[in-house]
Coordinates of C-alpha atoms and ligand atoms in Angstrom, one line a residue:
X1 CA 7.9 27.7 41.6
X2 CA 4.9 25.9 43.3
X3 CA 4.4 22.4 43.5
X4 CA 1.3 22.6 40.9
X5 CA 3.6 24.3 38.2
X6 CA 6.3 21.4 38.7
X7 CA 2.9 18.5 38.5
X8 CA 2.3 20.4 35.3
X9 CA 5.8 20.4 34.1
X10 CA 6.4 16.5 35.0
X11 CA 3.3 15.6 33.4
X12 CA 4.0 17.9 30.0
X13 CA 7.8 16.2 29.8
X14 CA 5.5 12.6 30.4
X15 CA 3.1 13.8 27.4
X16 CA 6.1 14.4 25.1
X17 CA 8.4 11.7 25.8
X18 CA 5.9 9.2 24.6
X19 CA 4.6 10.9 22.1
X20 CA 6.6 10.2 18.9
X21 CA 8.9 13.3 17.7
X22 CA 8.7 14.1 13.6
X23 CA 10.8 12.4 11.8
X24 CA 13.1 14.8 9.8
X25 CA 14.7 13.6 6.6
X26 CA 17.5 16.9 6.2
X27 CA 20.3 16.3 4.2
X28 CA 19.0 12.3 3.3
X29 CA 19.8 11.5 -0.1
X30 CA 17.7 9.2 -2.4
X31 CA 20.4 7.3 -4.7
X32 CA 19.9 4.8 -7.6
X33 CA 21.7 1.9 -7.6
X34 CA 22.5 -0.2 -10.7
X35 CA 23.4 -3.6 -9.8
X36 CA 25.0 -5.6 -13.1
X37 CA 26.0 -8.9 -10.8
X38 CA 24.2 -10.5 -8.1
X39 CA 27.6 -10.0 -6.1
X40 CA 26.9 -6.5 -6.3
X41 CA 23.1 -6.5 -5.3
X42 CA 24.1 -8.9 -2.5
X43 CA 26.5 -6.0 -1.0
X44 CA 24.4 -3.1 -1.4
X45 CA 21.2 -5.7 0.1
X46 CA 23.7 -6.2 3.0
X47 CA 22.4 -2.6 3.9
X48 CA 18.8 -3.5 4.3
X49 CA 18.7 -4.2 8.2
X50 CA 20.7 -0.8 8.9
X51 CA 18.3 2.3 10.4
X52 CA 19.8 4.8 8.2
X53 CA 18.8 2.8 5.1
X54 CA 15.4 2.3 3.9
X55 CA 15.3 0.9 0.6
X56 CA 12.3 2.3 -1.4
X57 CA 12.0 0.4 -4.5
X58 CA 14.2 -3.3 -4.8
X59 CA 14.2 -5.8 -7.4
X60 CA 15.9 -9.0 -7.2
X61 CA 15.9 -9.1 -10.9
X62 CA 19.6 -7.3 -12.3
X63 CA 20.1 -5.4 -14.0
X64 CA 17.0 -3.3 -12.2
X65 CA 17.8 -0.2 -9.9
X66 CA 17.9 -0.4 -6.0
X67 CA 16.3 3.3 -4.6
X68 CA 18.0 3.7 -1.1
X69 CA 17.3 6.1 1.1
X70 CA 20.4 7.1 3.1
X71 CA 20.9 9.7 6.2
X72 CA 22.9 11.8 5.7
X73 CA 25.4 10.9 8.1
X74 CA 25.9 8.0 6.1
X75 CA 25.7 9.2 3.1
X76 CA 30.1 9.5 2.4
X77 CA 30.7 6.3 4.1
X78 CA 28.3 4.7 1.8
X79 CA 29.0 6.3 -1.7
X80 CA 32.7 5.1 -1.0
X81 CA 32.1 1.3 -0.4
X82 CA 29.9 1.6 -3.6
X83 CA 32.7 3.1 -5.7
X84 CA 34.9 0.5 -4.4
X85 CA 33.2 -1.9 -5.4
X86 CA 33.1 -1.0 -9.2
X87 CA 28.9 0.0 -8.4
X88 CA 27.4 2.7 -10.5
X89 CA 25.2 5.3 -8.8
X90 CA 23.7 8.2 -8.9
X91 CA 21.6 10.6 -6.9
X92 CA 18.2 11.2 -7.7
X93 CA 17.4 13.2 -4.4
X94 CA 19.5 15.3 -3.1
X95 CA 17.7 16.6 0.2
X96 CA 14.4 14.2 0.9
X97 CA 13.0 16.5 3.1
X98 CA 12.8 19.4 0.6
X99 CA 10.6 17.4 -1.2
X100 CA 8.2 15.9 1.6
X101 CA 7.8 19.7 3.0
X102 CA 6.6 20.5 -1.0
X103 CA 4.6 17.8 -0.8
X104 CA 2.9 19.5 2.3
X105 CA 2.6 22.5 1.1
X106 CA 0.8 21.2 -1.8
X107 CA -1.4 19.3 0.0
X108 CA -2.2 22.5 2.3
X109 CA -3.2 24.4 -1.0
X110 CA -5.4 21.9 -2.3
X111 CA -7.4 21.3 0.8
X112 CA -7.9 25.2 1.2
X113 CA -8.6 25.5 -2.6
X114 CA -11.3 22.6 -1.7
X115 CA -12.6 24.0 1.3
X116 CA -12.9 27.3 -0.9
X117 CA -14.9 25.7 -3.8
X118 CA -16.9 23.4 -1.4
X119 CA -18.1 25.7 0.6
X120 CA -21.7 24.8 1.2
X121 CA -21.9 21.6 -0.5
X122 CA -23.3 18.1 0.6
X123 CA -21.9 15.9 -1.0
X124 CA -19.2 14.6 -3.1
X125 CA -17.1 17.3 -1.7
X126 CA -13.4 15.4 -2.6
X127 CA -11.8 16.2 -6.4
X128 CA -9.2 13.6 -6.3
X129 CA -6.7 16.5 -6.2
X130 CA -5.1 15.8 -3.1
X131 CA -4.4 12.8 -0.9
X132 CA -7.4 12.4 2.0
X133 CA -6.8 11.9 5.2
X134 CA -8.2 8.6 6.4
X135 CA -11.3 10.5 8.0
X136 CA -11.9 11.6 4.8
X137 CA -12.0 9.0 3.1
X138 CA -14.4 7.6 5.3
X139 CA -16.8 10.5 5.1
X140 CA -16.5 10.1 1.3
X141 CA -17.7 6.5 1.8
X142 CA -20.1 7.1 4.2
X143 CA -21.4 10.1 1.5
X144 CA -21.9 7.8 -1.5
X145 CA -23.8 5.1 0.3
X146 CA -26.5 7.7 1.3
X147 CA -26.2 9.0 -2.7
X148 CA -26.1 5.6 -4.0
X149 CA -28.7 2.8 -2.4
X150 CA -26.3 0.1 -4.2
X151 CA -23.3 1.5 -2.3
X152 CA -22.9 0.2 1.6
X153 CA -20.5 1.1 4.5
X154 CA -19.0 -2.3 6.4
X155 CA -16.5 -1.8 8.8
X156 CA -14.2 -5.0 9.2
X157 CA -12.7 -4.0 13.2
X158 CA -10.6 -1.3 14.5
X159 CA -7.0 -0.9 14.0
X160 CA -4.6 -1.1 16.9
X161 CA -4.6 2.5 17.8
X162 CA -9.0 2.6 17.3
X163 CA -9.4 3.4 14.2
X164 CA -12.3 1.9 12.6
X165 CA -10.7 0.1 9.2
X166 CA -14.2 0.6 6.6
X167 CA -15.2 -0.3 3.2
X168 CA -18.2 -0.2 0.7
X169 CA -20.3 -3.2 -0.9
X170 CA -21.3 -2.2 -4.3
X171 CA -24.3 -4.9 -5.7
X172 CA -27.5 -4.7 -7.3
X173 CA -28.6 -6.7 -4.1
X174 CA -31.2 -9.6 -4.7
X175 CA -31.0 -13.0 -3.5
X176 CA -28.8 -14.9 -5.5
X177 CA -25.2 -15.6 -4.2
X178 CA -22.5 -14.1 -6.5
X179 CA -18.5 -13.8 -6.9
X180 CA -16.9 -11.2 -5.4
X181 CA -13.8 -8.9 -6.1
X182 CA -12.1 -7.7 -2.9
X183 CA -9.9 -4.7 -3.5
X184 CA -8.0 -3.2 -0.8
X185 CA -5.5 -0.7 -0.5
X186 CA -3.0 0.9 2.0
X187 CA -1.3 -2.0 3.8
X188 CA 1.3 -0.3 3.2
X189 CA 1.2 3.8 5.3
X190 CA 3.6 5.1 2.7
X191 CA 2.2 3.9 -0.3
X192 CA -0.2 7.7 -0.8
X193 CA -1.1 6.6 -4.1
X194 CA -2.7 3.2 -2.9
X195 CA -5.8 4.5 -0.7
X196 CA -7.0 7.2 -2.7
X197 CA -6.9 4.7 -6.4
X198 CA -9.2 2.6 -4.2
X199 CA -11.5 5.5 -3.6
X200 CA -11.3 6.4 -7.1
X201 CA -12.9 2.9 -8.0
X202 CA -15.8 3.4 -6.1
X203 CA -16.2 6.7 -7.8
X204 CA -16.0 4.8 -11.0
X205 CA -18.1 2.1 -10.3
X206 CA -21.1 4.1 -9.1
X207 CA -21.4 6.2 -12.8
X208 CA -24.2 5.2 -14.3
X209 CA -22.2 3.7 -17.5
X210 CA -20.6 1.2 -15.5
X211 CA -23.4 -0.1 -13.5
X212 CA -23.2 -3.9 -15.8
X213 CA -20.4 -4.1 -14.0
X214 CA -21.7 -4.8 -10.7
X215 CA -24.9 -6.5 -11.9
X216 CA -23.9 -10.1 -11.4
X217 CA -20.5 -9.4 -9.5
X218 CA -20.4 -7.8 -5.6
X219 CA -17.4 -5.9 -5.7
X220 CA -15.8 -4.8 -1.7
X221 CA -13.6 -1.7 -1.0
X222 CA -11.9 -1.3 1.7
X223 CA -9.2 1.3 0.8
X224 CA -7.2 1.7 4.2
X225 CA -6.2 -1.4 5.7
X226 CA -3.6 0.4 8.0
X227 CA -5.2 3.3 9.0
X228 CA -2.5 4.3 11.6
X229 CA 0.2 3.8 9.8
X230 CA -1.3 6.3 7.4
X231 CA -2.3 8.9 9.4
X232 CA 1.2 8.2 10.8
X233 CA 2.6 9.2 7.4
X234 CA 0.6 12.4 7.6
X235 CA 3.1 14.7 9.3
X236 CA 5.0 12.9 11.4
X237 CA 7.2 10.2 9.3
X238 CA 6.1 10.3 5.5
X239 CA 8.2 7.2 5.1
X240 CA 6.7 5.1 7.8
X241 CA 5.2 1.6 6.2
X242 CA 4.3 -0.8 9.1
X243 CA 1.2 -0.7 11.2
X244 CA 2.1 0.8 14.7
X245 CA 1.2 -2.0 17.2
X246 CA 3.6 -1.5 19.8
X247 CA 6.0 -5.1 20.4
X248 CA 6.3 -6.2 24.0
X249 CA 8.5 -3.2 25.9
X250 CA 10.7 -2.3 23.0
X251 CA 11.2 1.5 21.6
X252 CA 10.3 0.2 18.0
X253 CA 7.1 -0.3 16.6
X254 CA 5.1 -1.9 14.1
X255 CA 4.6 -4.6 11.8
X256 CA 5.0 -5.0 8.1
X257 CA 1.4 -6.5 7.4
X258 CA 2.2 -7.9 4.1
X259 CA 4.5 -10.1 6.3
X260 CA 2.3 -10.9 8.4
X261 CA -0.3 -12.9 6.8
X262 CA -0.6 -16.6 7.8
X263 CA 0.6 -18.6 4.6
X264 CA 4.4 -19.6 4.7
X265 CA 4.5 -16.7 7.2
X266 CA 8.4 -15.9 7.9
X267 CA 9.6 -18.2 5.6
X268 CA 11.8 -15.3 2.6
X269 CA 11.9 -11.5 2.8
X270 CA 11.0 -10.6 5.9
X271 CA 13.1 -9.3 9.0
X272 CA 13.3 -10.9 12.7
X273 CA 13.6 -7.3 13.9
X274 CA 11.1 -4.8 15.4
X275 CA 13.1 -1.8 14.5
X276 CA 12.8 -3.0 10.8
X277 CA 10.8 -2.2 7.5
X278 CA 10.0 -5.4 7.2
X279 CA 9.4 -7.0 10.7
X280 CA 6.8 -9.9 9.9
X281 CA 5.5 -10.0 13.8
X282 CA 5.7 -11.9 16.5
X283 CA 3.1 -14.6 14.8
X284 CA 0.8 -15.5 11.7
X285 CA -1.6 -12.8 12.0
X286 CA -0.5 -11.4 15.3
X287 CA -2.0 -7.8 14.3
X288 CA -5.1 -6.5 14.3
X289 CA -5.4 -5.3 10.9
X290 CA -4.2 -8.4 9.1
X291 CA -6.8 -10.7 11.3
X292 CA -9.6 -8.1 10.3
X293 CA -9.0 -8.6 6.6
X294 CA -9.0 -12.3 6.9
X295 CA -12.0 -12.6 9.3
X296 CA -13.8 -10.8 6.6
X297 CA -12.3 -12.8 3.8
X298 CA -13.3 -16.0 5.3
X299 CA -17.1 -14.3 6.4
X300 CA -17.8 -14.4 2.6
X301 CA -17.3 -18.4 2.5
X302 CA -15.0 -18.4 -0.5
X303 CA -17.6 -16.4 -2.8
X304 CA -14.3 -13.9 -3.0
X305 CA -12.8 -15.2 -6.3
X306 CA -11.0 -12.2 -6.8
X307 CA -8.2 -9.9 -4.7
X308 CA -6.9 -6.8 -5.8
X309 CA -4.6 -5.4 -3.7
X310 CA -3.2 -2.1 -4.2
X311 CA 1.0 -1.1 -3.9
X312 CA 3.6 1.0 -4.9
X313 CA 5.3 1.9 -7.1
X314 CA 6.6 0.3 -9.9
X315 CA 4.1 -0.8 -12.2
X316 CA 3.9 -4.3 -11.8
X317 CA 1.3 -6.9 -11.9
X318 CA 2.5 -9.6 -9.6
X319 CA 0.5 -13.0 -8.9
X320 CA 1.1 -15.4 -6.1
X321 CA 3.4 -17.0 -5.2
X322 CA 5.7 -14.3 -3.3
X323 CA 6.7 -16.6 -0.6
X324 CA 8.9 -18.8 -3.6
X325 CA 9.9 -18.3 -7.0
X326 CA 10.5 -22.1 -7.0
X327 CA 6.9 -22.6 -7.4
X328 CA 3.6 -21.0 -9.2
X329 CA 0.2 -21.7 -8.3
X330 CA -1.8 -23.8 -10.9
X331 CA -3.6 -21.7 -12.5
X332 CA -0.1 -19.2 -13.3
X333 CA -1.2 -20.2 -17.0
X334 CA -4.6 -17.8 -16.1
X335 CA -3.1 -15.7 -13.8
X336 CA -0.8 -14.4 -17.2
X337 CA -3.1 -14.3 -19.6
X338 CA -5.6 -12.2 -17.6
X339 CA -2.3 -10.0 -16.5
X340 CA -1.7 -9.5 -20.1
X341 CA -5.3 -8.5 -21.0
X342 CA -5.0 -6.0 -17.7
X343 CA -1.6 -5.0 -18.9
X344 CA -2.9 -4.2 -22.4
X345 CA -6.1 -2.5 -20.8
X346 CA -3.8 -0.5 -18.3
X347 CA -1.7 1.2 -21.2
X348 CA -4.3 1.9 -23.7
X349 CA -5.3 5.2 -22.1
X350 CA -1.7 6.7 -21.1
X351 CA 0.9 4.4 -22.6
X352 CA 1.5 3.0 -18.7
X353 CA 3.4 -0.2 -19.4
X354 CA 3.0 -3.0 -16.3
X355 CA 5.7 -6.1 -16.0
X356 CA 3.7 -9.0 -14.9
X357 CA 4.5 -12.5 -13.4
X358 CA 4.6 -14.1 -9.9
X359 CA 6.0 -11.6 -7.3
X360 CA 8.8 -14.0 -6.2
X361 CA 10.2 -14.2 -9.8
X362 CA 10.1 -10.5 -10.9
X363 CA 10.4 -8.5 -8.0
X364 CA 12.0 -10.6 -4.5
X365 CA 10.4 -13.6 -2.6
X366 CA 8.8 -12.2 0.3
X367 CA 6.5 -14.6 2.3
X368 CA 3.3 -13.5 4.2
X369 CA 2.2 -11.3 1.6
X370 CA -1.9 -10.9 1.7
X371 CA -1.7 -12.0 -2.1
X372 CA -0.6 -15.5 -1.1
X373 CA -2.8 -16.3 1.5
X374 CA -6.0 -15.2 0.2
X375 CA -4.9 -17.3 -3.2
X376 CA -3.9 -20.2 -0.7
X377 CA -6.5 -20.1 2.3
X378 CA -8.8 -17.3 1.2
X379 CA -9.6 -19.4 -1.8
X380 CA -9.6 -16.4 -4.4
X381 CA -8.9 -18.4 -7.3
X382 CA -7.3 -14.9 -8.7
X383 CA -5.0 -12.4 -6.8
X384 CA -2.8 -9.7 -7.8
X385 CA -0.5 -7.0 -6.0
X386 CA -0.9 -4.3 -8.3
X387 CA 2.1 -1.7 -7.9
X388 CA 0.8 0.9 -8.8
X389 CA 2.6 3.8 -11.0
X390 CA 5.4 6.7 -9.8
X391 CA 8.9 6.7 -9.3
X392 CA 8.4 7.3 -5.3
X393 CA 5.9 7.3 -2.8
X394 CA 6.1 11.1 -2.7
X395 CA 3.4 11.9 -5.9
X396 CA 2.6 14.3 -7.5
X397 CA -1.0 14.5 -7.0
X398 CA -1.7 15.5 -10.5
X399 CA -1.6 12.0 -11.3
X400 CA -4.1 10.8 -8.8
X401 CA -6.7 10.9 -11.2
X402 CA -4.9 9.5 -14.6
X403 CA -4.0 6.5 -12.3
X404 CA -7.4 6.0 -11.2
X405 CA -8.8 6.1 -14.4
X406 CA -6.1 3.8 -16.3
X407 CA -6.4 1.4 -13.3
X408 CA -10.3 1.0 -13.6
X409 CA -9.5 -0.4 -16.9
X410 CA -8.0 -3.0 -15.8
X411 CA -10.3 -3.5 -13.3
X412 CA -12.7 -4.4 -15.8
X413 CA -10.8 -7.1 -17.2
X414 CA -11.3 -8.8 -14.1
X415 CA -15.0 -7.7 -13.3
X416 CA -16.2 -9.2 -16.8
X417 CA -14.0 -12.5 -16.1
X418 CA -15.8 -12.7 -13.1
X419 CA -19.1 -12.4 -14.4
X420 CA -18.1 -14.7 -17.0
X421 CA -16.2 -17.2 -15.1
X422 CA -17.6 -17.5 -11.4
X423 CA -21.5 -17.1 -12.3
X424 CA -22.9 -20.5 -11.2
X425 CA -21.3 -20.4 -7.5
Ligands
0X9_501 O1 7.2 -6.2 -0.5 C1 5.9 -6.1 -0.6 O2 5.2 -6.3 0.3 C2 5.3 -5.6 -1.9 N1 6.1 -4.5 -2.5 S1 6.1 -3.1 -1.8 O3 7.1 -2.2 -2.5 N2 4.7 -2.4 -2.0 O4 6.3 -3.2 -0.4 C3 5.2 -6.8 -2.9 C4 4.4 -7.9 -2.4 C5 4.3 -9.0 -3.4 N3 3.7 -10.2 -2.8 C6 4.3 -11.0 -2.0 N4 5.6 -11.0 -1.8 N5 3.6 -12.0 -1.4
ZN502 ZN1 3.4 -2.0 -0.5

């Protein structure tokens, strides 16, 4: 063996220990947990710092279902201690990575099916039938602002890793300063269905029988605030929700950056940990992505009345405040009715039904959520997290379009309010 071969083999081993391995999820089981006391969702909760857990959906609200993730190493351990404690379960996955392999394959034959049909074409060359990577989407953005002269292509910074985080302006232009709706999507990596609904509205808003809408209204879509924890979701760990900022020397990275927003920041629902779904950061607005959102928030001198930001799953409508359900802003008696009129909007086309009230009340307090801040600072007199439809963040992408559609509706509710409401700025 010469020395060049063993330069070569150091550097290869170098390469690969640093790079991140796949994240395989054989044998893990996803289980549904019905918690009838608070005693009960206070042990299974006890979980929620705990690797081999990753709790997908939680409500604070009994009698709701907790969906846990569990390894399978874990998996006996844990179904005792939940049988001896009198709590009912049962198993809705029985091997996760069965399904996130089905989910590739599916997205393989879509692309090539694309690719297939495509071949040729210009423009317009995504069908909604699969879920884009994030250079995709950013071609797609980048191809309706050269078909559309009232569509154009902002970028708001790059993410940690480079990645440039964009999003469109659609206005009639002129001089006159008018409201703005700001609807972003993917804070959360995980969260497929989130990105590509954003997309969806900007194919909306451009048909020609919606144009009113953006007549006296500037609507802004930027439909991948985490970029890298996307694309980190794309083959490598399909559960992965943070950014991936790496924190000081330590193995674990990323951020939760709906914890990391700088209103209340740290104060419920968030974790001190690096290793965990929920760490909130070192600091208010210690990451990249978060700072770009509110840079640009604040740019548009509180003309933003309205923040839409997109989740999953769970279909809820949830207004500030998520830092406290001891308080709701002043305007809750608003915030309902319009999530009512959204509500009613979002069912008429495929029976969806939404639960709305403030995210602290109906789902779990969680503090340094964008919703709260861009209510409190960001001075959007409106904001809603919008949890978005599916019983997992694994979705079938048959329903990429139904959701898109039934979620414009209620994205008209709050275009026409804003028209309405905000027109002498
Ligand atoms: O916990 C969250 O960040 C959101 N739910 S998710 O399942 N998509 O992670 C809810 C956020 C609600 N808003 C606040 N708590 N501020
Ligand atoms: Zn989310």
């Amino acid at each position: 063996m010469g020395p060049n071969f063993l330069i070569i083999a150091i550097l290869v081993a170098f390469v690969f220990a640093n790079e991140e391995s796949f994240r395989s999820l054989k044998g893990a089981q996803e289980i549904s947990i019905t918690c009838e006391t608070e005693k009960q969702l206070d042990f299974v909760l006890r979980f929620e710092d705990n690797n081999h857990f990753d709790f997908l959906k939680v409500s604070h609200v009994p009698p709701e279902n907790v969906q846990v993730l569990v390894t399978e190493n874990q998996l006996l351990n844990f179904k005792m201690q939940l049988d001896q404690n009198g709590i009912k379960y049962k198993v809705l996955v029985d091997d996760f990575q069965k399904v996130i392999d089905e989910e590739s394959k599916a997205q393989r034959r879509a692309l090539m099916l694309a690719n297939r049909s495509h071949q040729g074409d210009e423009n317009d060359t995504y069908d909604f039938d699969h879920f884009p990577r994030h250079n995709a989407i950013n071609d797609y953005m980048e191809q309706m602002t050269k078909k559309y002269e009232d569509v154009t292509l902002f970028s708001i910074g790059y993410s940690y890793d480079g990645r440039s985080i964009n999003g469109v302006k659609i206005s009639s232009g002129g001089n006159k300063t008018k409201p703005a709706i700001l609807i972003d999507g993917g804070i959360h990596a995980r969260e497929w269905i989130s990105p590509v609904t954003a997309l969806h509205t900007i194919s909306e808003l451009v048909n020609e029988k919606n144009k009113e809408l953006y007549k006296n209204v500037d609507w802004y879509i930027i439909p991948v605030l985490n970029p890298d924890g996307y694309e980190f979701t794309h083959g490598k760990d399909r559960l992965w929700r943070k950014n991936r900022s790496k924190i000081g020397h330590r193995q674990c990275r990323g951020v939760d950056l709906n914890r990391n927003f700088g209103y209340k920041w740290k104060l419920s629902g968030r974790s001190r940990h690096p290793c965990h779904i929920t760490y909130a950061g070192k600091a208010p607005f210690s990451e990249l992505e978060s700072q770009h959102l509110r840079d640009f928030f604040l740019s548009k001198n509180g003309t933003i009345k309205i923040y839409l930001t997109l989740h999953s799953f769970g279909k809820y409508l949830l207004y500030p405040w998520g830092y406290t359900p001891a308080e709701v802003p002043e305007n809750e008696d608003v915030l309902l009715k319009l999530g009512v009129i959204a509500a009613v909007k979002l069912k008429a086309l495929y029976g969806t039904e939404y639960k709305i009230g403030s995210a602290a009340r109906i789902l779990y307090p969680a503090a340094g959520g964008s919703d709260d801040w861009a209510k409190a600072i960001g001075k959007a007199d409106i904001a809603f997290t919008i949890e978005l439809p599916g019983t997992s963040f694994v979705i079938d992408p048959s329903l990429i379009k139904p959701i898109g559609l039934e979620t414009f509706e209620a994205f008209r509710v709050f275009g026409v309010y804003a028209e309405i409401v905000y027109k002498d700025l």
